[in-house]
Coordinates of C-alpha atoms in Angstrom, one line a residue:
Chain G
M277 CA 0.0 0.0 0.0
D278 CA 1.3 3.4 -0.8
D279 CA 1.9 5.8 2.0
P280 CA -0.6 8.7 1.9
K281 CA 0.8 11.9 0.4
T282 CA -1.6 14.3 2.1
V283 CA -3.3 14.6 5.4
W284 CA -6.7 14.1 3.8
A285 CA -5.6 10.7 2.4
A286 CA -4.1 9.8 5.7
L287 CA -7.3 10.7 7.6
A288 CA -9.2 8.5 5.3
S289 CA -6.9 5.6 5.9
P290 CA -7.8 3.1 8.7
R291 CA -4.2 3.2 9.8
Y292 CA -4.2 6.9 10.5
L293 CA -3.8 6.6 14.3
I294 CA -0.9 4.2 14.1
S295 CA 0.9 6.1 11.4
S296 CA 3.3 9.0 11.7
W297 CA 0.6 11.4 10.6
P298 CA -0.9 12.4 14.0
W299 CA 2.6 13.4 15.0
R300 CA 3.1 15.3 11.8
V301 CA -0.1 17.2 12.6
Y302 CA 0.9 18.0 16.1
G303 CA 4.3 19.1 14.8
Y304 CA 2.8 21.3 12.2
L305 CA 0.3 23.0 14.5
L306 CA 2.8 23.5 17.4
S307 CA 5.6 24.8 15.2
S308 CA 3.0 27.1 13.7
V309 CA 2.9 29.0 17.0
P310 CA 6.5 30.3 17.4
A311 CA 6.7 30.7 13.6
G312 CA 3.5 32.7 13.5
A313 CA 4.4 34.8 16.5
L314 CA 7.8 35.5 14.9
A315 CA 6.1 36.4 11.6
L316 CA 3.7 38.8 13.4
G317 CA 6.7 40.4 15.1
V318 CA 8.6 40.9 11.9
L319 CA 5.6 42.3 10.1
I320 CA 4.7 44.7 13.0
G321 CA 8.4 45.6 13.4
A322 CA 8.8 46.4 9.7
A323 CA 5.5 48.3 9.6
G324 CA 6.6 50.2 12.7
I325 CA 10.0 51.1 11.3
G326 CA 8.4 52.0 7.9
A327 CA 5.8 54.3 9.6
L328 CA 8.5 55.9 11.7
L329 CA 10.8 56.5 8.9
S330 CA 8.2 57.1 6.2
P331 CA 8.9 60.9 5.9
I332 CA 12.4 59.9 5.0
F333 CA 13.4 58.1 1.9
I334 CA 14.5 55.0 3.8
G335 CA 11.0 54.5 5.1
I336 CA 9.7 54.2 1.5
I337 CA 12.3 51.6 0.8
M338 CA 11.2 49.8 3.9
M339 CA 7.6 49.8 2.6
M340 CA 8.7 48.5 -0.7
A341 CA 10.6 45.7 1.0
F342 CA 7.3 44.2 2.3
P343 CA 6.8 41.8 -0.6
L344 CA 10.3 40.5 0.0
I345 CA 9.5 39.9 3.7
G346 CA 6.4 38.1 2.5
A347 CA 8.5 36.0 0.1
G348 CA 10.9 35.2 2.9
I349 CA 8.1 34.1 5.2
G350 CA 6.6 32.2 2.2
W351 CA 9.8 30.4 1.7
F352 CA 9.9 29.3 5.3
E353 CA 6.2 28.2 5.3
R354 CA 6.7 26.1 2.2
W355 CA 9.5 24.4 4.0
R356 CA 7.3 23.8 7.1
A357 CA 4.5 22.5 4.9
G358 CA 6.8 19.6 4.0
L359 CA 5.6 18.1 7.3
M360 CA 2.0 17.9 6.0
L361 CA 2.5 17.4 2.2
V362 CA 4.9 14.7 1.3
D363 CA 5.6 16.3 -2.1
G364 CA 5.9 19.8 -0.5
I365 CA 4.8 23.0 -2.3
K366 CA 6.7 24.0 -5.4
S367 CA 8.1 27.5 -5.5
P368 CA 6.0 29.9 -7.6
H369 CA 9.0 32.2 -8.1
A370 CA 10.6 32.4 -11.5
K371 CA 14.3 31.5 -11.8
L372 CA 16.4 34.6 -11.6
P373 CA 17.8 35.6 -15.0
L374 CA 21.6 35.3 -15.1
G375 CA 23.9 38.2 -14.6
L376 CA 21.7 40.5 -12.6
T377 CA 23.2 42.9 -10.0
F378 CA 21.9 42.7 -6.5
R379 CA 19.6 45.7 -7.0
E380 CA 18.1 44.1 -10.1
R381 CA 17.5 40.8 -8.4
Y382 CA 15.8 42.7 -5.5
K383 CA 13.6 44.5 -8.0
F384 CA 12.8 41.3 -9.9
R385 CA 11.6 39.4 -6.8
R386 CA 9.7 42.4 -5.4
R387 CA 7.6 42.8 -8.5
E388 CA 6.7 39.2 -8.8
Q389 CA 3.0 38.5 -8.2
A390 CA 4.0 35.4 -6.2
S391 CA 5.8 37.7 -3.7
M392 CA 2.6 39.7 -3.2
R393 CA 0.6 36.5 -2.7
A394 CA 3.2 35.4 -0.1
L395 CA 2.8 38.7 1.7
G396 CA -0.9 38.3 1.7
Y397 CA -0.5 34.9 3.2
S398 CA 2.0 36.2 5.8
V399 CA -0.5 38.7 7.1
V400 CA -3.4 36.2 7.2
Y401 CA -1.2 33.7 8.9
A402 CA 0.4 36.1 11.4
V403 CA -2.9 37.6 12.4
F404 CA -5.5 34.8 12.2
V405 CA -4.1 31.4 11.6
W406 CA -1.5 30.8 14.2
P407 CA -3.6 31.9 17.2
F408 CA -6.1 29.3 15.9
S409 CA -3.4 26.7 15.7
A410 CA -2.2 27.7 19.2
L411 CA -5.8 27.4 20.6
F412 CA -6.6 24.0 19.2
G413 CA -3.1 22.6 19.2
G414 CA -2.6 23.7 22.8
L415 CA -6.0 22.4 23.9
G416 CA -5.4 19.0 22.4
V417 CA -2.0 18.7 23.8
A418 CA -3.1 19.8 27.2
V419 CA -5.9 17.3 27.4
L420 CA -3.5 14.5 26.3
L421 CA -0.8 15.5 28.7
I422 CA -3.3 15.7 31.6
T423 CA -4.6 12.3 30.7
L424 CA -1.1 10.8 30.7
A425 CA -0.2 12.6 33.9
T426 CA -3.3 11.6 35.8
P427 CA -1.6 8.8 37.8
F428 CA 1.0 11.2 39.1
L429 CA -1.5 14.0 39.7
A430 CA -3.8 11.6 41.6
E431 CA -1.0 10.9 44.0
T432 CA -0.9 14.4 45.3
D433 CA -4.4 15.6 44.8
D434 CA -7.8 14.5 43.8
V435 CA -8.6 14.6 40.1
V436 CA -12.2 15.0 39.3
M437 CA -13.6 13.8 36.0
W438 CA -17.2 14.3 35.7
S439 CA -18.6 12.2 38.6
W440 CA -15.4 10.1 38.9
K441 CA -13.1 11.2 41.6
I442 CA -9.7 9.8 41.0
N443 CA -7.5 9.7 44.1
S444 CA -5.0 6.8 43.8
I445 CA -2.3 5.8 41.3
S446 CA -4.1 2.6 40.3
E447 CA -7.3 4.6 39.5
G448 CA -5.2 7.1 37.6
L449 CA -3.6 4.4 35.6
L450 CA -7.0 2.9 34.8
F451 CA -8.2 6.3 33.7
T452 CA -5.2 6.8 31.5
V453 CA -5.6 3.4 29.9
L454 CA -9.4 3.8 29.4
F455 CA -9.5 7.4 28.1
G456 CA -5.9 8.0 26.8
P457 CA -6.5 6.3 23.5
L458 CA -9.9 7.8 23.1
F459 CA -8.6 11.4 23.7
F460 CA -5.7 10.7 21.4
A461 CA -8.0 9.5 18.7
V462 CA -10.4 12.4 19.1
S463 CA -7.7 15.1 19.2
S464 CA -5.7 13.5 16.3
Y465 CA -8.7 13.5 14.0
L466 CA -9.9 17.0 15.0
L467 CA -6.4 18.5 14.8
G468 CA -5.7 16.6 11.6
V469 CA -8.7 18.4 10.0
I470 CA -7.5 21.8 11.3
A471 CA -3.9 21.3 10.2
G472 CA -5.1 20.0 6.8
A473 CA -7.2 23.2 6.4
E474 CA -4.2 25.4 7.3
V475 CA -1.8 23.6 4.9
E476 CA -4.4 23.9 2.1
L477 CA -4.5 27.6 2.7
A478 CA -0.7 27.7 2.5
K479 CA -0.7 25.6 -0.7
A480 CA -3.3 27.8 -2.3
M481 CA -1.5 31.0 -1.6
L482 CA 2.2 30.0 -1.7
G483 CA 2.0 27.4 -4.5
P484 CA 2.5 28.2 -8.2
R485 CA -0.4 29.2 -10.3
Q486 CA -1.1 27.5 -13.6
N487 CA 0.8 30.1 -15.7
E488 CA 3.7 30.0 -13.3
L489 CA 3.9 26.2 -13.6
Q490 CA 3.9 26.5 -17.4
R491 CA 6.6 29.2 -17.2
N492 CA 8.7 26.9 -15.1
L493 CA 8.3 24.1 -17.6
A494 CA 9.3 26.4 -20.4
E495 CA 12.3 27.3 -18.4
I496 CA 13.3 23.7 -18.0
R497 CA 12.8 23.0 -21.6
R498 CA 14.9 26.0 -22.6
S499 CA 17.8 25.1 -20.4
R500 CA 17.7 21.5 -21.7
L501 CA 17.7 22.8 -25.2
D502 CA 20.7 25.0 -24.4
L503 CA 22.4 21.9 -23.1
V504 CA 21.7 19.9 -26.2
D505 CA 23.0 22.8 -28.2
A506 CA 26.2 23.1 -26.3
F507 CA 26.7 19.4 -26.6
E508 CA 26.2 19.6 -30.4
T509 CA 28.6 22.5 -30.7
E510 CA 31.2 20.7 -28.7
R511 CA 30.8 17.6 -30.8
A512 CA 31.3 19.7 -34.0
R513 CA 34.4 21.3 -32.4
I514 CA 36.0 18.0 -31.5
E515 CA 35.2 16.6 -35.0
R516 CA 36.8 19.7 -36.6
H517 CA 39.8 19.4 -34.4
L518 CA 40.4 15.8 -35.2
H519 CA 39.8 16.3 -38.9
D520 CA 41.8 19.4 -39.4
G521 CA 44.6 18.5 -37.0
V522 CA 45.2 14.8 -36.2
Q523 CA 43.8 13.3 -39.4
Q524 CA 45.8 15.7 -41.6
R525 CA 49.0 14.9 -39.7
L526 CA 48.4 11.2 -40.1
V527 CA 47.8 11.6 -43.8
G528 CA 51.0 13.7 -44.1
L529 CA 52.8 10.9 -42.3
T530 CA 51.5 8.2 -44.7
M531 CA 52.7 10.4 -47.6
T532 CA 56.2 10.8 -46.2
L533 CA 56.3 7.0 -45.4
G534 CA 55.2 6.3 -49.0
L535 CA 58.0 8.4 -50.4
A536 CA 60.5 6.8 -48.1
E537 CA 59.4 3.4 -49.4
L538 CA 60.3 4.5 -52.9
D539 CA 63.8 5.6 -51.9
L540 CA 64.8 2.8 -49.7
P541 CA 66.5 -0.3 -51.1
E542 CA 65.0 -3.7 -50.4
G543 CA 65.9 -4.8 -46.9
E544 CA 65.1 -4.6 -43.2
G545 CA 64.9 -0.8 -43.2
R546 CA 62.4 -0.8 -46.0
R547 CA 60.4 -3.6 -44.4
L548 CA 60.1 -1.5 -41.2
V549 CA 59.0 1.6 -43.1
V550 CA 56.3 -0.4 -44.9
K551 CA 55.1 -1.7 -41.6
A552 CA 55.0 1.8 -40.1
H553 CA 53.0 2.9 -43.2
S554 CA 50.4 0.2 -42.7
E555 CA 50.2 1.0 -39.0
A556 CA 49.6 4.7 -39.8
E557 CA 46.9 3.7 -42.2
A558 CA 45.2 1.5 -39.6
A559 CA 45.3 4.5 -37.2
L560 CA 43.7 6.6 -39.9
A561 CA 40.9 4.1 -40.4
D562 CA 40.3 4.0 -36.7
L563 CA 40.3 7.7 -36.5
R564 CA 37.8 7.9 -39.3
A565 CA 35.5 5.6 -37.6
A566 CA 35.8 7.6 -34.3
V567 CA 35.1 10.9 -36.1
R568 CA 32.0 9.4 -37.7
G569 CA 30.8 8.4 -34.3
I570 CA 31.3 11.8 -32.9
H571 CA 29.7 13.9 -35.7
P572 CA 29.5 12.5 -39.2
R573 CA 30.4 15.1 -41.7
V574 CA 28.0 13.7 -44.3
L575 CA 25.2 14.5 -41.9
V576 CA 26.2 18.1 -41.9
D577 CA 26.7 18.3 -45.6
H578 CA 24.0 16.1 -47.0
G579 CA 21.4 15.6 -44.3
I580 CA 19.9 12.7 -42.5
E581 CA 19.1 10.5 -45.5
A582 CA 22.6 10.4 -46.9
A583 CA 24.0 9.9 -43.4
V584 CA 21.7 7.0 -42.6
R585 CA 22.5 5.5 -46.0
E586 CA 26.2 5.4 -45.0
V587 CA 25.3 3.6 -41.7
A588 CA 23.1 1.2 -43.6
D589 CA 25.9 0.4 -46.0
R590 CA 28.2 -0.7 -43.2
M591 CA 25.6 -3.0 -41.7
P592 CA 26.1 -6.7 -42.0
L593 CA 22.5 -7.3 -43.0
P594 CA 20.4 -5.8 -45.7
V595 CA 18.6 -2.6 -44.7
V596 CA 15.7 -1.2 -46.7
L597 CA 15.7 2.5 -46.5
S598 CA 12.8 4.8 -47.3
L599 CA 13.4 8.2 -45.9
S600 CA 11.8 11.3 -47.3
V601 CA 13.0 14.0 -44.9
P602 CA 14.1 17.5 -45.8
R603 CA 16.9 19.3 -44.0
L604 CA 16.1 20.0 -40.4
P605 CA 17.7 22.0 -37.6
P606 CA 21.1 20.4 -36.7
P607 CA 20.2 19.2 -33.2
I608 CA 17.2 17.3 -34.6
E609 CA 19.2 15.8 -37.5
A610 CA 21.8 14.7 -35.0
A611 CA 19.4 13.2 -32.6
A612 CA 17.6 11.3 -35.4
Y613 CA 20.9 10.1 -36.9
F614 CA 22.2 8.8 -33.6
V615 CA 18.9 7.1 -32.8
V616 CA 18.9 5.3 -36.2
S617 CA 22.6 4.5 -36.0
E618 CA 22.3 3.2 -32.4
A619 CA 19.1 1.2 -33.3
L620 CA 20.8 -0.4 -36.3
S621 CA 23.9 -1.3 -34.4
N622 CA 21.7 -2.9 -31.7
V623 CA 19.9 -4.9 -34.5
A624 CA 23.2 -6.1 -35.8
K625 CA 24.5 -7.0 -32.3
H626 CA 21.5 -8.5 -30.6
A627 CA 18.4 -9.1 -32.8
Q628 CA 19.6 -12.0 -34.9
A629 CA 17.5 -10.4 -37.7
T630 CA 17.8 -11.2 -41.4
T631 CA 16.3 -7.9 -42.7
C632 CA 15.8 -4.5 -41.3
E633 CA 13.8 -1.5 -42.5
V634 CA 14.1 2.2 -41.8
T635 CA 11.3 4.5 -42.7
G636 CA 11.1 8.2 -42.1
W637 CA 8.7 11.0 -43.0
I638 CA 7.3 14.3 -41.8
D639 CA 3.8 14.1 -40.4
R640 CA 2.6 17.7 -40.1
D641 CA 5.3 19.3 -37.8
Q642 CA 6.6 16.0 -36.5
L643 CA 9.5 14.0 -37.7
V644 CA 8.7 10.3 -37.5
I645 CA 11.3 7.5 -37.9
N646 CA 10.6 3.8 -37.6
V647 CA 13.2 1.1 -37.4
R648 CA 11.9 -2.4 -37.8
D649 CA 13.6 -5.8 -37.8
D650 CA 12.5 -9.4 -38.0
G651 CA 14.7 -10.5 -35.1
I652 CA 14.1 -12.2 -31.8
G653 CA 12.7 -9.2 -30.0
G654 CA 12.9 -8.7 -26.3
A655 CA 14.6 -5.3 -26.5
T656 CA 14.0 -2.7 -23.9
L657 CA 14.9 1.0 -23.6
G658 CA 16.5 0.7 -20.2
G659 CA 18.5 -2.4 -21.0
G660 CA 21.8 -0.8 -20.9
T661 CA 21.7 0.2 -24.6
G662 CA 23.0 3.5 -25.8
L663 CA 19.4 4.4 -26.5
T664 CA 18.8 5.6 -22.9
G665 CA 21.0 8.7 -23.4
L666 CA 19.2 9.4 -26.7
V667 CA 15.9 9.4 -24.9
T668 CA 17.1 12.2 -22.7
R669 CA 18.3 14.1 -25.8
L670 CA 15.0 13.6 -27.6
D671 CA 13.1 14.6 -24.5
A672 CA 15.0 17.9 -24.5
L673 CA 13.8 18.5 -28.1
G674 CA 10.3 17.6 -27.1
G675 CA 10.5 14.2 -28.9
T676 CA 9.8 10.6 -27.8
L677 CA 11.2 7.2 -28.4
D678 CA 9.1 4.0 -28.2
V679 CA 10.3 0.5 -28.4
D680 CA 7.8 -2.3 -29.1
S681 CA 9.7 -5.6 -28.9
P682 CA 7.7 -8.6 -27.7
P683 CA 9.8 -11.7 -27.0
G684 CA 10.1 -13.6 -30.3
G685 CA 10.0 -10.3 -32.2
P686 CA 9.6 -8.4 -34.3
T687 CA 11.1 -5.3 -32.8
R688 CA 9.8 -1.9 -33.8
L689 CA 11.4 1.3 -32.7
R690 CA 9.5 4.6 -33.3
M691 CA 11.0 8.0 -32.8
E692 CA 9.0 11.2 -33.0
C693 CA 10.3 14.7 -32.7
P694 CA 8.9 18.1 -33.4
C695 CA 10.6 19.6 -36.4
R696 CA 10.8 23.1 -35.1
L697 CA 12.9 24.2 -32.2
G698 CA 11.9 26.4 -29.4
D699 CA 8.1 26.2 -29.7
Chain O
M256 CA 56.9 6.4 -63.6
P257 CA 54.3 8.5 -65.4
T258 CA 53.6 8.0 -69.0
R259 CA 53.7 11.7 -69.6
R260 CA 54.3 15.0 -67.8
L261 CA 51.0 16.5 -66.7
S262 CA 50.3 20.1 -65.7
I263 CA 48.5 20.0 -62.5
V264 CA 46.6 22.5 -60.3
L265 CA 46.5 21.4 -56.7
A266 CA 43.7 22.6 -54.3
E267 CA 44.2 21.7 -50.7
D268 CA 43.8 24.0 -47.7
S269 CA 46.1 22.2 -45.3
L270 CA 49.7 23.4 -45.9
L271 CA 51.1 20.1 -44.6
L272 CA 49.2 18.0 -47.2
R273 CA 49.7 20.6 -50.0
E274 CA 53.5 20.4 -49.5
G275 CA 53.4 16.6 -49.3
L276 CA 51.4 16.2 -52.4
A277 CA 53.4 18.7 -54.3
S278 CA 56.6 17.0 -53.5
I279 CA 55.2 13.6 -54.5
L280 CA 54.1 15.0 -57.8
D281 CA 57.3 16.8 -58.3
R282 CA 59.4 13.7 -57.8
A283 CA 57.2 11.9 -60.3
G284 CA 58.1 14.5 -62.9
H285 CA 54.8 16.3 -63.1
D286 CA 54.4 20.0 -63.3
V287 CA 52.5 21.4 -60.3
R288 CA 51.6 24.6 -61.9
D289 CA 49.6 26.1 -59.0
T290 CA 48.8 25.2 -55.5
V291 CA 45.7 27.0 -54.0
G292 CA 44.0 26.9 -50.7
D293 CA 40.4 27.5 -51.5
A294 CA 37.7 26.8 -54.1
D295 CA 37.4 30.3 -55.5
T296 CA 41.0 30.6 -56.3
L297 CA 41.0 27.2 -57.8
L298 CA 38.3 28.2 -60.3
A299 CA 40.1 31.4 -61.1
V300 CA 43.4 29.7 -61.8
V301 CA 41.8 26.9 -63.9
R302 CA 39.8 29.3 -66.0
K303 CA 42.8 31.5 -66.7
E304 CA 44.9 28.7 -68.0
P305 CA 43.4 25.2 -68.1
P306 CA 45.7 22.5 -66.8
D307 CA 45.6 18.8 -67.7
L308 CA 44.5 17.8 -64.3
V309 CA 43.0 19.2 -61.1
I310 CA 43.5 17.6 -57.8
T311 CA 41.2 18.9 -55.1
D312 CA 40.2 18.4 -51.5
V313 CA 36.5 18.0 -50.8
R314 CA 36.4 20.2 -47.7
M315 CA 37.8 23.7 -48.2
P316 CA 37.4 27.3 -47.0
P317 CA 35.4 29.3 -46.5
G318 CA 32.6 26.9 -45.5
H319 CA 34.6 23.8 -44.9
S320 CA 31.8 21.6 -46.3
D321 CA 32.0 20.5 -49.9
E322 CA 33.4 23.5 -51.7
G323 CA 36.0 21.3 -53.5
L324 CA 33.3 19.2 -55.0
R325 CA 31.3 22.1 -56.2
A326 CA 34.3 23.6 -57.7
A327 CA 35.0 20.3 -59.4
A328 CA 31.4 20.2 -60.8
A329 CA 31.8 23.7 -62.1
I330 CA 35.1 22.8 -63.8
R331 CA 33.5 19.7 -65.3
D332 CA 30.8 21.9 -66.7
E333 CA 33.0 24.6 -68.2
L334 CA 36.0 22.6 -69.2
P335 CA 35.1 19.0 -69.6
A336 CA 38.5 18.0 -71.0
I337 CA 40.3 18.6 -67.6
G338 CA 40.7 15.4 -65.5
I339 CA 39.6 15.8 -62.0
L340 CA 40.9 13.9 -59.0
V341 CA 39.0 14.5 -55.7
L342 CA 40.7 13.6 -52.5
S343 CA 38.5 13.0 -49.5
Q344 CA 39.0 12.3 -45.9
Y345 CA 35.7 10.3 -45.8
V346 CA 34.5 7.1 -47.3
A347 CA 31.0 8.7 -47.8
D348 CA 29.7 8.0 -51.2
A349 CA 27.2 10.8 -50.9
Y350 CA 30.0 13.0 -52.1
L351 CA 30.8 10.7 -55.0
S352 CA 27.2 10.6 -56.3
S353 CA 27.0 14.3 -56.7
L354 CA 30.3 14.2 -58.6
L355 CA 29.1 11.4 -60.9
E356 CA 25.8 13.0 -61.8
T357 CA 27.1 14.9 -64.8
T358 CA 30.3 13.2 -65.6
T359 CA 31.4 10.7 -68.3
G360 CA 34.8 9.9 -67.1
G361 CA 38.1 11.6 -66.5
I362 CA 37.2 11.5 -62.8
G363 CA 38.7 10.0 -59.7
Y364 CA 37.7 9.9 -56.1
L365 CA 40.3 8.7 -53.7
L366 CA 40.8 8.7 -49.9
K367 CA 43.7 10.7 -48.8
D368 CA 45.4 7.7 -47.3
R369 CA 45.8 6.3 -50.8
V370 CA 48.2 9.1 -51.7
G371 CA 50.8 7.4 -49.5
H372 CA 50.8 4.4 -51.9
V373 CA 52.8 6.5 -54.2
T374 CA 53.1 4.3 -57.2
E375 CA 49.4 3.4 -57.3
F376 CA 48.4 7.0 -56.7
L377 CA 50.5 8.1 -59.7
E378 CA 48.9 5.4 -61.8
S379 CA 45.5 6.6 -60.8
L380 CA 46.5 10.1 -61.8
D381 CA 47.5 8.9 -65.3
R382 CA 44.2 7.1 -65.7
V383 CA 42.1 10.0 -64.7
A384 CA 44.1 12.3 -67.1
D385 CA 43.4 9.8 -69.9
G386 CA 39.7 10.0 -69.3
G387 CA 39.3 6.9 -67.1
T388 CA 37.5 6.6 -63.8
V389 CA 39.1 5.7 -60.6
V390 CA 37.3 5.1 -57.3
D391 CA 38.8 4.3 -54.0
P392 CA 38.6 0.6 -53.2
E393 CA 37.2 1.4 -49.8
V394 CA 34.4 3.4 -51.4
V395 CA 33.8 0.7 -54.0
R396 CA 33.5 -1.9 -51.2
Q397 CA 30.9 0.2 -49.5
L398 CA 29.0 0.6 -52.7
L399 CA 29.2 -3.1 -53.3
A400 CA 27.8 -3.8 -49.8
R401 CA 24.6 -2.0 -50.7
R402 CA 22.2 -4.5 -51.9
R403 CA 20.6 -3.6 -55.2
N404 CA 17.4 -5.3 -56.2
D405 CA 16.6 -3.3 -59.2
G406 CA 18.3 -1.2 -61.9
P407 CA 20.5 -2.4 -64.7
L408 CA 22.9 -4.2 -62.3
A409 CA 20.3 -6.7 -61.2
A410 CA 21.1 -8.7 -64.3
L411 CA 24.8 -9.2 -63.4
T412 CA 26.1 -12.3 -61.7
P413 CA 28.0 -11.9 -58.4
R414 CA 31.2 -12.7 -60.3
E415 CA 30.5 -10.0 -62.9
L416 CA 29.7 -7.5 -60.1
E417 CA 33.1 -8.4 -58.6
V418 CA 34.8 -7.7 -61.9
L419 CA 32.9 -4.5 -62.3
A420 CA 34.0 -3.4 -58.8
L421 CA 37.6 -3.9 -59.7
M422 CA 37.1 -2.0 -63.0
A423 CA 35.7 0.8 -60.9
E424 CA 38.9 0.9 -58.9
G425 CA 40.6 1.6 -62.2
R426 CA 42.2 -1.7 -62.7
V427 CA 43.0 -3.2 -66.2
N428 CA 42.1 -6.8 -67.1
A429 CA 45.5 -8.2 -66.2
S430 CA 45.3 -6.8 -62.8
I431 CA 41.7 -8.0 -62.3
A432 CA 42.7 -11.5 -63.4
E433 CA 45.5 -11.5 -60.8
Q434 CA 43.2 -10.2 -58.1
L435 CA 40.5 -12.8 -58.7
V436 CA 43.0 -15.6 -59.5
V437 CA 41.6 -16.4 -62.9
S438 CA 42.9 -16.2 -66.4
E439 CA 42.9 -12.9 -68.3
A440 CA 40.7 -14.6 -70.9
A441 CA 38.1 -15.3 -68.3
V442 CA 38.1 -11.7 -67.2
R443 CA 37.7 -10.6 -70.9
K444 CA 34.7 -12.9 -71.1
H445 CA 33.1 -11.4 -68.0
V446 CA 33.8 -7.9 -69.2
G447 CA 32.1 -8.7 -72.5
N448 CA 29.1 -10.1 -70.7
I449 CA 28.9 -7.0 -68.5
F450 CA 28.9 -4.7 -71.6
A451 CA 26.2 -6.8 -73.2
K452 CA 24.0 -6.9 -70.1
L453 CA 24.3 -3.2 -69.4
D454 CA 23.4 -2.5 -73.0
L455 CA 26.0 0.3 -73.3
D456 CA 26.0 2.4 -76.5
D457 CA 29.2 2.3 -78.4
G458 CA 29.5 6.1 -78.6
R459 CA 32.1 6.3 -75.8
D460 CA 34.5 4.2 -73.8
R461 CA 32.4 1.3 -72.7
R462 CA 34.7 0.6 -69.8
V463 CA 34.1 4.0 -68.4
S464 CA 30.4 3.8 -69.1
A465 CA 30.1 0.5 -67.3
V466 CA 31.9 1.8 -64.3
L467 CA 29.8 4.9 -64.1
T468 CA 26.6 2.8 -64.4
Y469 CA 27.9 0.7 -61.6
L470 CA 28.7 3.6 -59.4
R471 CA 25.4 5.3 -60.0
G472 CA 23.9 2.1 -58.9

């Protein structure tokens, strides 16, 4: 059974009383008392200072700082709400843009609607909510404590409960055992409802609104796109470096060795040069393969279709290609290429397939690519294949990757990706 | 050693390779008339005074994509008599296809590593200058790997395809016979069958036409 995520779900559960929830409720209500008192003090103090200094410039600044005080209290209250809401309350505040001065950051936060809401909550909380918490929380705790303490109280004095006069330890113990659980149950349920109502208020006022949620999502999307972009740029840089530097030098070396072969007479020296030459060529071939894996030039020059054709040509089994895809933004082309290339190499390695088919087309604004084989199936995305990283990459572009591979096959891999960036 | 002294324009942006190539060509007795580092200069130099042969890199400034190929296509267009040898760092046949679209021979596409095999490289050079077609064995292998189920090549037997692949590398019958360990007469017979099956018109060098048909797939 899943643990309840909110106090309402917990109250509905038959195991409420033996779970940690009643203690969370007491914790929330009791911590509300010092926190609320402190918030009230801060607000009154700030208002007082503001009023005193208002003729002077600094008083106005003080007044303007109120939303920030609200945001601060809001931050603390979101943290405290973690007691009652397992998932907590997400921050409604926007991420600060980079490179702002302290003043600009101050202004940014102050003008946010979320800060004003937090201030509103702070006032309601400081004035109305926490005394309520104190009253009920205090009452509940007092009754429980007295019930628990009855045996000790009865020793020194008579305790009168309705018509029952308790005046010995054993009677006190009896009372505790009889009524302790009952009082605990009553106060736990009652206070649970009150604490639940309070935390709902906090959530409503301190949580993000719909548009703020969407904005946060857009922010995440953008920062992931930036990452993919940076990744792509770096790949291109490495490819360029290898191609213009290392590869050229190796080619130069093979040329020199080739010339040396011509000049040297038959013998051990020449044999060694010939050996060095073939080793340099092997290194070049390795390097070419590595560069292709990093960022195939043909993808940049001729697009996805030509690049996939190259991959298909190196496959040990026949691959039927039918791609009709125009040139797309580089990150999308790269993601699609690496998906197909990884999928095909998985087919070659694991599928025991005899044929494989790659189809791709544009469906409205969506690039769709299917890779199908007639192999043994049983492929999964999480199964340690290189596809897992590509899922993250596609995700950043707003795309998806599905694998349908029942045991016994066939395996079908479907990639979809929006063709335009930044929408 | 080369059959004749060729005047050559060399286009390669890497100083290291340019020097290396030039020294190989020099030693073989060819006349390296100009060495240039970008496609525009290449076109200007060739237009001014056409050489026998142009050797060009695929990737050159300013864009570092396929400027060399485009320059080659332009030269082929304006001055079809000039032999063109393209040197590439990649096996990719996407580059080759665009080169073959308009051509009827006098063309070569080699990986840069091949230059190190100096004697073979110089032979390829001669063949291209004579209007032949030379394609890097590595690229041919990749083309061969592609399964063709239609087109004119479907009629050929695997052995005939093999012979054709070796022809594409620029080999003569004797060399093909040696490679396949058969008699030269057998190779001649295969070549004859290939010509017949591909139904090549006799207007031009059938060997070149067959190779081009093969490469265009």
